[in-house]
Tab-separated table of C-alpha atoms and ligand atoms in Angstrom:
chain	number	residue	atom	x	y	z
K	1	MET	CA	-30.310	10.117	13.825
K	2	ASP	CA	-29.756	12.929	11.440
K	3	LYS	CA	-29.330	11.295	8.174
K	4	ALA	CA	-27.832	14.635	6.555
K	5	ALA	CA	-25.131	14.523	9.219
K	6	VAL	CA	-24.432	10.806	8.791
K	7	SER	CA	-24.333	11.176	5.068
K	8	GLN	CA	-21.523	13.537	5.520
K	9	GLY	CA	-19.782	11.123	7.478
K	10	ARG	CA	-20.350	12.516	10.907
K	11	ALA	CA	-22.527	11.261	13.546
K	12	SER	CA	-25.021	13.701	14.718
K	13	GLU	CA	-24.288	15.645	18.152
K	14	GLY	CA	-27.127	16.222	20.841
K	15	ALA	CA	-29.328	14.544	23.467
K	16	ALA	CA	-31.626	12.533	21.199
K	17	GLY	CA	-29.868	10.122	18.817
K	18	GLY	CA	-26.696	11.675	19.571
K	19	ARG	CA	-23.251	10.005	19.493
K	20	ASP	CA	-23.536	8.194	22.829
K	21	ALA	CA	-26.776	6.577	21.577
K	22	LEU	CA	-25.174	5.811	18.353
K	23	VAL	CA	-22.272	3.954	20.055
K	24	PHE	CA	-23.819	2.461	23.396
K	25	GLY	CA	-27.506	2.369	22.267
K	26	ARG	CA	-29.338	-0.242	20.013
K	27	THR	CA	-28.385	1.963	16.966
K	28	PRO	CA	-25.231	0.528	15.595
K	29	ILE	CA	-26.710	-2.375	13.764
K	30	GLU	CA	-29.427	-0.182	12.738
K	31	THR	CA	-27.489	2.620	11.412
K	32	ALA	CA	-24.562	0.727	10.056
K	33	ARG	CA	-26.345	-2.022	8.277
K	34	ILE	CA	-24.750	-2.338	4.821
K	35	ARG	CA	-27.196	-1.627	2.207
K	36	SER	CA	-24.929	-2.151	-1.132
K	37	ILE	CA	-21.196	-2.443	-2.301
K	38	GLU	CA	-20.452	-0.700	-5.529
K	39	THR	CA	-17.303	-1.152	-7.294
K	40	ARG	CA	-15.625	0.714	-10.460
K	41	ILE	CA	-12.372	0.323	-12.318
K	42	VAL	CA	-10.636	3.569	-12.748
K	43	ASP	CA	-7.616	4.034	-14.914
K	44	LEU	CA	-5.336	6.748	-13.992
K	45	PRO	CA	-2.271	7.987	-16.219
K	46	LEU	CA	1.160	7.781	-14.583
K	47	ARG	CA	3.410	10.961	-14.963
K	48	ARG	CA	6.127	8.723	-16.604
K	49	LEU	CA	6.960	5.368	-17.488
K	50	GLN	CA	7.168	2.868	-14.493
K	51	GLN	CA	9.633	-0.127	-15.278
K	52	PHE	CA	9.437	-3.134	-13.137
K	53	ALA	CA	11.864	-6.236	-13.668
K	54	ARG	CA	9.237	-7.798	-16.127
K	55	PHE	CA	6.913	-5.024	-16.876
K	56	GLY	CA	6.443	-1.418	-17.951
K	57	THR	CA	3.579	0.925	-17.966
K	58	HIS	CA	2.087	4.258	-18.410
K	59	LEU	CA	-1.187	3.601	-16.542
K	60	GLN	CA	-2.239	2.410	-13.270
K	61	SER	CA	-5.687	1.009	-12.853
K	62	ILE	CA	-7.480	0.860	-9.397
K	63	VAL	CA	-10.787	-0.799	-8.216
K	64	LEU	CA	-12.625	1.798	-6.126
K	65	VAL	CA	-14.944	0.009	-3.532
K	66	GLU	CA	-17.804	2.148	-1.912
K	67	ILE	CA	-19.893	0.495	0.974
K	68	LEU	CA	-23.101	2.060	1.597
K	69	THR	CA	-25.064	1.830	4.979
K	70	GLU	CA	-28.815	2.022	5.129
K	71	ASP	CA	-28.233	5.498	6.983
K	72	GLY	CA	-26.358	6.934	4.122
K	73	VAL	CA	-22.740	6.852	5.307
K	74	THR	CA	-20.308	5.649	2.542
K	75	GLY	CA	-17.241	3.862	3.227
K	76	ILE	CA	-14.544	4.074	0.519
K	77	GLY	CA	-11.750	1.620	-0.053
K	78	GLU	CA	-9.207	0.856	-3.030
K	79	ALA	CA	-7.924	-2.269	-4.338
K	80	VAL	CA	-5.003	-1.998	-6.594
K	81	THR	CA	-2.145	-3.839	-8.053
K	82	PRO	CA	1.289	-2.696	-9.022
K	83	CYS	CA	0.156	-1.675	-12.590
K	84	GLY	CA	-0.891	-5.262	-13.548
K	85	PRO	CA	-0.930	-8.985	-12.745
K	86	TRP	CA	2.793	-9.597	-12.858
K	87	TRP	CA	3.284	-9.368	-8.860
K	88	SER	CA	0.616	-11.878	-7.477
K	89	GLY	CA	-1.577	-12.872	-10.460
K	90	ASP	CA	-4.335	-10.428	-9.227
K	91	SER	CA	-5.856	-7.984	-11.735
K	92	VAL	CA	-8.194	-4.963	-11.184
K	93	GLU	CA	-10.591	-6.955	-13.508
K	94	ALA	CA	-10.497	-10.123	-11.510
K	95	ILE	CA	-10.830	-8.160	-8.355
K	96	LYS	CA	-13.893	-6.514	-9.379
K	97	ALA	CA	-15.362	-9.703	-10.720
K	98	THR	CA	-14.678	-11.325	-7.253
K	99	ILE	CA	-15.998	-8.513	-5.127
K	100	ASP	CA	-19.411	-8.138	-7.289
K	101	ARG	CA	-20.207	-11.795	-7.560
K	102	TYR	CA	-18.866	-13.589	-4.449
K	103	LEU	CA	-17.644	-11.367	-1.721
K	104	ALA	CA	-20.300	-7.966	-1.969
K	105	PRO	CA	-23.364	-10.481	-1.574
K	106	LEU	CA	-21.857	-11.918	1.785
K	107	LEU	CA	-21.939	-8.576	3.267
K	108	VAL	CA	-25.221	-6.904	2.286
K	109	GLY	CA	-27.448	-6.671	5.293
K	110	GLU	CA	-24.420	-7.069	7.811
K	111	ASN	CA	-23.385	-4.664	10.615
K	112	LEU	CA	-20.494	-2.458	9.077
K	113	LEU	CA	-19.050	-1.985	12.558
K	114	ALA	CA	-17.925	-5.790	12.631
K	115	PRO	CA	-15.063	-5.693	10.371
K	116	THR	CA	-13.040	-8.585	12.119
K	117	ARG	CA	-16.280	-10.965	11.922
K	118	LEU	CA	-17.288	-9.702	8.408
K	119	MET	CA	-13.619	-10.367	7.062
K	120	ALA	CA	-13.779	-13.986	8.899
K	121	LYS	CA	-16.875	-14.550	6.991
K	122	LEU	CA	-15.369	-13.475	3.750
K	123	ASP	CA	-12.081	-15.930	4.306
K	124	GLN	CA	-14.556	-18.753	5.186
K	125	LYS	CA	-16.459	-18.344	1.976
K	126	VAL	CA	-13.659	-17.223	-0.431
K	127	ARG	CA	-9.782	-18.540	-0.473
K	128	ASN	CA	-7.163	-16.155	-1.182
K	129	ASN	CA	-8.201	-12.917	-3.206
K	130	SER	CA	-6.288	-10.875	-0.782
K	131	PHE	CA	-6.468	-7.848	-2.700
K	132	ALA	CA	-10.132	-7.769	-3.408
K	133	LYS	CA	-10.671	-8.464	0.396
K	134	ALA	CA	-8.131	-5.499	1.329
K	135	GLY	CA	-10.179	-3.165	-0.618
K	136	ILE	CA	-13.395	-4.131	1.092
K	137	GLU	CA	-11.686	-4.062	4.465
K	138	MET	CA	-10.511	-0.544	3.654
K	139	ALA	CA	-13.992	0.701	3.086
K	140	LEU	CA	-15.396	-0.996	6.037
K	141	LEU	CA	-12.780	0.753	8.262
K	142	ASP	CA	-13.099	3.955	6.551
K	143	GLY	CA	-17.163	3.511	7.257
K	144	ALA	CA	-16.412	2.800	10.785
K	145	GLY	CA	-14.362	5.617	11.391
K	146	LYS	CA	-16.797	7.867	9.849
K	147	ILE	CA	-19.850	6.631	11.887
K	148	LEU	CA	-17.724	6.743	15.081
K	149	ASP	CA	-16.304	10.138	13.941
K	150	VAL	CA	-12.595	9.289	14.603
K	151	PRO	CA	-9.696	9.019	12.179
K	152	LEU	CA	-9.046	5.416	10.965
K	153	HIS	CA	-5.715	5.207	13.078
K	154	ILE	CA	-7.524	5.323	16.488
K	155	LEU	CA	-8.891	1.965	15.558
K	156	PHE	CA	-5.259	0.740	15.484
K	157	GLY	CA	-4.288	2.391	18.762
K	158	GLY	CA	-4.032	5.762	17.684
K	159	LYS	CA	-0.977	7.661	16.045
K	160	MET	CA	2.859	7.636	16.946
K	161	ARG	CA	3.829	10.141	14.132
K	162	ASP	CA	2.005	12.628	11.875
K	163	SER	CA	4.285	12.062	8.761
K	164	LEU	CA	6.268	9.252	7.048
K	165	PRO	CA	9.694	9.798	5.264
K	166	VAL	CA	9.113	8.450	1.923
K	167	ALA	CA	11.586	7.056	-0.811
K	168	TRP	CA	11.150	7.653	-4.549
K	169	PRO	CA	11.098	4.832	-7.097
K	170	LEU	CA	13.554	5.493	-9.804
K	171	ALA	CA	12.505	2.991	-12.671
K	172	THR	CA	12.859	3.979	-16.120
K	173	GLY	CA	16.288	2.136	-16.910
K	174	ASP	CA	17.647	5.429	-18.437
K	175	VAL	CA	20.249	6.581	-15.752
K	176	ALA	CA	20.706	10.043	-16.906
K	177	GLN	CA	16.923	10.577	-16.694
K	178	GLU	CA	16.979	8.735	-13.316
K	179	ILE	CA	19.495	11.344	-11.769
K	180	ASP	CA	17.612	14.140	-13.162
K	181	GLU	CA	14.548	12.876	-11.585
K	182	ALA	CA	16.006	12.222	-8.153
K	183	GLU	CA	17.511	15.673	-8.124
K	184	GLU	CA	13.970	17.279	-8.933
K	185	MET	CA	12.347	15.079	-6.085
K	186	LEU	CA	14.940	16.345	-3.752
K	187	ALA	CA	14.728	19.783	-4.869
K	188	LEU	CA	11.083	19.946	-4.494
K	189	GLY	CA	11.147	18.233	-1.029
K	190	ARG	CA	8.873	15.319	-2.226
K	191	ALA	CA	11.413	12.322	-1.224
K	192	GLY	CA	14.476	12.378	0.620
K	193	ALA	CA	15.602	8.687	-0.385
K	194	PHE	CA	15.537	6.726	-3.438
K	195	LYS	CA	14.726	3.049	-4.627
K	196	LEU	CA	15.993	1.749	-7.801
K	197	LYS	CA	14.335	-0.743	-9.525
K	198	MET	CA	16.700	-3.306	-11.111
K	199	ALA	CA	17.050	-6.604	-12.882
K	200	ALA	CA	15.245	-5.332	-16.061
K	201	LEU	CA	18.671	-4.832	-17.612
K	202	PRO	CA	21.884	-7.049	-17.944
K	203	ILE	CA	23.641	-7.268	-14.551
K	204	ALA	CA	26.848	-5.308	-15.508
K	205	GLU	CA	24.785	-2.586	-16.972
K	206	ASP	CA	22.415	-2.523	-14.224
K	207	LEU	CA	25.173	-2.411	-11.711
K	208	ALA	CA	26.978	0.551	-13.455
K	209	ARG	CA	23.658	2.221	-13.435
K	210	ALA	CA	23.307	1.888	-9.635
K	211	LYS	CA	26.916	2.929	-8.805
K	212	ARG	CA	26.470	5.894	-11.067
K	213	LEU	CA	23.114	7.000	-9.215
K	214	ALA	CA	24.841	6.188	-5.712
K	215	ARG	CA	27.596	8.612	-6.626
K	216	ALA	CA	25.408	11.341	-7.650
K	217	LEU	CA	23.264	11.108	-4.349
K	218	GLU	CA	26.253	10.568	-2.090
K	219	GLY	CA	25.943	12.469	1.264
K	220	ARG	CA	22.678	14.087	0.000
K	221	ALA	CA	20.149	11.165	-0.137
K	222	LYS	CA	19.890	7.031	0.474
K	223	LEU	CA	19.772	5.020	-2.158
K	224	ARG	CA	18.125	1.462	-2.119
K	225	VAL	CA	17.339	-1.218	-4.819
K	226	ASP	CA	14.695	-3.593	-5.637
K	227	PRO	CA	15.310	-6.366	-8.223
K	228	ASN	CA	11.951	-7.974	-7.505
K	229	GLU	CA	13.163	-11.589	-7.241
K	230	GLY	CA	15.212	-10.904	-10.511
K	231	TRP	CA	18.391	-12.456	-9.487
K	232	GLU	CA	19.852	-16.078	-9.016
K	233	GLU	CA	21.719	-16.316	-5.413
K	234	ALA	CA	25.003	-16.256	-6.770
K	235	THR	CA	24.454	-13.293	-8.976
K	236	ALA	CA	23.045	-11.563	-5.616
K	237	VAL	CA	26.036	-12.477	-3.679
K	238	ARG	CA	28.079	-10.712	-6.060
K	239	ALA	CA	25.793	-7.623	-6.667
K	240	ILE	CA	25.034	-6.965	-2.998
K	241	ALA	CA	28.741	-7.026	-2.408
K	242	GLU	CA	29.243	-4.448	-5.074
K	243	LEU	CA	26.113	-2.230	-4.188
K	244	ARG	CA	27.069	-2.125	-0.473
K	245	GLU	CA	30.586	-1.011	-1.558
K	246	ALA	CA	28.914	1.790	-3.696
K	247	GLY	CA	27.101	2.958	-0.611
K	248	VAL	CA	23.306	1.494	-1.251
K	249	GLU	CA	21.875	0.758	2.324
K	250	MET	CA	19.255	-1.613	1.344
K	251	VAL	CA	18.372	-4.447	-1.086
K	252	GLU	CA	14.858	-5.633	-1.460
K	253	GLN	CA	13.817	-9.280	-2.330
K	254	PRO	CA	16.829	-9.953	-4.357
K	255	VAL	CA	16.025	-13.652	-5.081
K	256	ALA	CA	12.942	-15.590	-5.663
K	257	ARG	CA	9.892	-15.351	-3.397
K	258	TRP	CA	10.000	-19.024	-2.064
K	259	ASN	CA	13.731	-19.176	-1.536
K	260	LEU	CA	13.654	-18.224	2.023
K	261	ASP	CA	16.851	-20.377	2.528
K	262	ALA	CA	18.784	-17.893	0.300
K	263	MET	CA	17.230	-15.027	1.666
K	264	ALA	CA	18.351	-16.121	5.142
K	265	ARG	CA	22.017	-16.795	3.754
K	266	LEU	CA	22.069	-13.188	2.322
K	267	THR	CA	20.802	-11.701	5.342
K	268	ARG	CA	23.338	-13.333	7.545
K	269	SER	CA	26.326	-12.705	5.513
K	270	SER	CA	25.853	-9.766	3.144
K	271	GLY	CA	26.547	-7.189	5.883
K	272	THR	CA	23.559	-5.042	4.653
K	273	THR	CA	19.879	-4.761	5.099
K	274	ILE	CA	17.850	-7.224	3.093
K	275	MET	CA	14.225	-6.686	2.955
K	276	ILE	CA	11.779	-9.277	2.141
K	277	ASP	CA	8.399	-8.400	0.204
K	278	GLU	CA	7.246	-10.914	-2.263
K	279	GLY	CA	8.298	-13.609	0.155
K	280	VAL	CA	6.151	-12.464	2.845
K	281	LEU	CA	2.384	-12.296	2.130
K	282	SER	CA	0.582	-13.147	5.304
K	283	VAL	CA	0.718	-13.308	9.238
K	284	HIS	CA	1.729	-17.083	8.752
K	285	ASP	CA	4.827	-16.183	6.288
K	286	THR	CA	6.048	-13.574	8.923
K	287	VAL	CA	6.135	-16.323	11.701
K	288	GLU	CA	8.427	-18.402	9.151
K	289	VAL	CA	10.495	-15.229	8.084
K	290	VAL	CA	11.061	-14.729	11.943
K	291	LYS	CA	11.923	-18.208	12.606
K	292	ARG	CA	14.420	-18.662	9.607
K	293	ALA	CA	15.903	-15.082	9.960
K	294	ALA	CA	15.254	-14.591	6.380
K	295	ALA	CA	15.343	-11.058	6.394
K	296	SER	CA	16.363	-7.696	8.340
K	297	LEU	CA	13.428	-5.663	7.148
K	298	LEU	CA	9.784	-6.558	6.058
K	299	SER	CA	7.737	-4.634	3.558
K	300	LEU	CA	4.156	-4.219	4.738
K	301	LYS	CA	1.540	-3.880	1.834
K	302	ILE	CA	-2.148	-3.567	2.589
K	303	MET	CA	-3.068	-5.565	-0.500
K	304	LYS	CA	-0.819	-8.190	-0.310
K	305	SER	CA	-1.773	-9.298	3.387
K	306	GLY	CA	-5.774	-8.905	2.723
K	307	GLY	CA	-5.915	-5.568	4.698
K	308	LEU	CA	-4.652	-3.429	7.377
K	309	ARG	CA	-5.597	-5.531	10.210
K	310	ASN	CA	-3.187	-8.498	8.952
K	311	ALA	CA	-0.596	-5.893	7.781
K	312	ARG	CA	-0.695	-4.646	11.506
K	313	ALA	CA	-0.388	-8.062	12.796
K	314	MET	CA	2.627	-8.815	10.532
K	315	ALA	CA	4.220	-5.736	11.914
K	316	ASP	CA	3.836	-7.006	15.689
K	317	ILE	CA	5.103	-10.459	14.828
K	318	ALA	CA	8.041	-9.170	12.793
K	319	ASN	CA	8.755	-6.555	15.630
K	320	ALA	CA	8.646	-9.278	18.079
K	321	GLY	CA	10.972	-11.390	16.510
K	322	GLY	CA	13.381	-8.200	15.986
K	323	ILE	CA	12.574	-7.419	12.611
K	324	PRO	CA	11.565	-3.903	12.046
K	325	VAL	CA	8.931	-3.135	9.152
K	326	TYR	CA	8.656	-0.780	6.034
K	327	MET	CA	5.605	0.873	4.436
K	328	GLY	CA	5.374	-0.707	1.177
K	329	THR	CA	3.163	0.397	-1.947
K	330	PHE	CA	1.369	-0.949	-5.056
K	331	LEU	CA	1.252	2.773	-6.206
K	332	GLU	CA	-2.156	3.291	-4.622
K	333	SER	CA	-4.034	6.425	-5.537
K	334	SER	CA	-4.755	9.195	-2.630
K	335	ILE	CA	-7.302	6.428	-1.118
K	336	GLY	CA	-5.252	3.611	-0.626
K	337	THR	CA	-2.322	5.939	0.202
K	338	ALA	CA	-4.654	7.308	3.130
K	339	ALA	CA	-4.801	4.028	4.299
K	340	ASN	CA	-1.342	3.348	4.447
K	341	MET	CA	-0.505	6.593	6.308
K	342	HIS	CA	-3.127	5.617	8.844
K	343	LEU	CA	-1.540	2.118	9.404
K	344	ALA	CA	1.869	3.846	9.435
K	345	ALA	CA	1.033	6.383	11.774
K	346	SER	CA	-0.123	3.558	14.378
K	347	LEU	CA	3.045	1.468	13.924
K	348	PRO	CA	5.801	1.784	16.873
K	349	ALA	CA	8.837	2.049	14.633
K	350	LEU	CA	9.534	2.508	10.697
K	351	PRO	CA	13.499	2.867	10.897
K	352	LEU	CA	13.520	3.212	6.899
K	353	GLY	CA	10.226	5.042	6.673
K	354	GLY	CA	8.386	3.907	3.303
K	355	GLU	CA	7.687	4.276	-0.315
K	356	THR	CA	3.844	5.207	-0.493
K	357	ILE	CA	4.357	7.583	-3.146
K	358	GLY	CA	1.498	6.633	-5.724
K	359	PRO	CA	-0.316	10.024	-5.717
K	360	MET	CA	2.980	11.451	-6.773
K	361	LEU	CA	3.689	9.093	-9.533
K	362	ILE	CA	-0.181	9.213	-10.771
K	363	GLY	CA	-0.936	12.080	-12.946
K	364	GLU	CA	-4.395	12.404	-11.932
K	365	ASP	CA	-6.128	11.739	-8.664
K	366	ILE	CA	-9.955	11.212	-7.957
K	367	CYS	CA	-9.928	12.652	-4.236
K	368	VAL	CA	-10.860	16.238	-3.749
K	369	ALA	CA	-7.571	16.911	-1.792
K	370	PRO	CA	-4.828	14.823	-2.905
K	371	ALA	CA	-2.433	13.158	-0.405
K	372	ASP	CA	-0.191	15.859	1.021
K	373	TYR	CA	3.801	15.516	0.639
K	374	HIS	CA	6.236	18.094	1.712
K	375	ASP	CA	9.307	17.872	3.797
K	376	HIS	CA	10.379	14.618	1.991
K	377	ALA	CA	7.484	13.076	3.712
K	378	LEU	CA	3.727	11.963	3.345
K	379	TRP	CA	1.666	13.635	5.950
K	380	LEU	CA	-1.608	12.179	7.761
K	381	PRO	CA	-4.821	13.287	6.268
K	382	GLU	CA	-7.417	14.770	9.010
K	383	GLY	CA	-10.945	13.850	9.368
K	384	PRO	CA	-12.851	10.864	10.200
K	385	GLY	CA	-12.098	7.553	8.679
K	386	LEU	CA	-9.548	7.850	5.905
K	387	GLY	CA	-10.014	11.588	5.966
K	388	ILE	CA	-10.729	11.631	2.152
K	389	GLU	CA	-13.434	12.631	-0.159
K	390	ILE	CA	-14.040	11.379	-3.844
K	391	ASP	CA	-14.245	14.167	-6.610
K	392	ARG	CA	-17.364	12.916	-8.536
K	393	GLU	CA	-16.332	15.022	-11.561
K	394	LYS	CA	-12.900	13.378	-11.707
K	395	LEU	CA	-14.381	9.849	-11.231
K	396	ALA	CA	-16.629	10.417	-14.175
K	397	ARG	CA	-13.842	11.029	-16.147
K	398	PHE	CA	-11.314	8.588	-15.299
K	399	GLN	CA	-14.016	5.674	-14.636
K	400	ARG	CA	-13.700	2.690	-17.299
K	401	LYS	CA	-16.558	2.704	-19.214
M	1	MG	MG1	8.987	-4.812	-3.445
């Protein structure tokens, strides 16, 4: 085996120790044995304030996960929360501690080319912690893609598309600024639809803001809204009727995550697309959403489901129940965004595209080539695994000391 070639993420060619030997011979376990797992917290500045219903921030922190094999391959993954623990309780500090103390020791010495078995082992020993597990699974799959010299989407059946139309989040609460921001993103060709974060303001003011935006964008770009569970059902009924009238095409998670009955009533009666996000975290949740018809669109996120394989399973269950899916985001850097894009590329249908815009909102990236956005879409990276490479100088600059 050519160690130099492997360290660059490529299996070596040729008769002796070539790719055939790597895949079919005795070598997979030998070459893909996990030597170590390293984690780092990286603090990346956002371009502007991101205001969620209950939290605002200028900073996005990620956990970089690097899995090294005995033969010098490095699988890269990212665990990330939406700018803090408000969404699921997960924080980057807790994710790093859980990986270092509990998850990584279970994987050292194991064969990286068995992600399903390895993730089952982690699930058996450590309950929940889907974000930490998702970061590890991403690194395993990146490493597997590099060893096999195939892009990650091949491991999910190959690609259906090369790009994903993306929606840009408007989330400062200042509507004049939000209209300017939308105009700029449209003009730059970075995003062709917009998602307004709601419920941080009083409802009357918030609805006036949404209507003003809808008018400003009318006929040129679609507007969707996300109150992040911020409304009671009665408020949601009134608000959704007004929003639909104003031309808003989709409302995401209007009510509390546990309230699937209200979600089902809103889905049945509101006459607009209702997307579930916080209310569907797992394959089991997805079965329940399908049984109760508790949404007409389902947001996939690699972190909440504990990895790409679970997210793909959720998509398949939802689709089988007649519910299409959407590619959500937790504001990943270019690492997690590449993973999102490989998954999105493999999915049969994404009627409203997605919102995987993290690298555009994050002012600095730690990848040599940041994610590619043009023509209002995110484009699939090339190369084995995720198709990304870490810029070590930038990593040193933003790594938490
Ligand atoms: Mg959401």
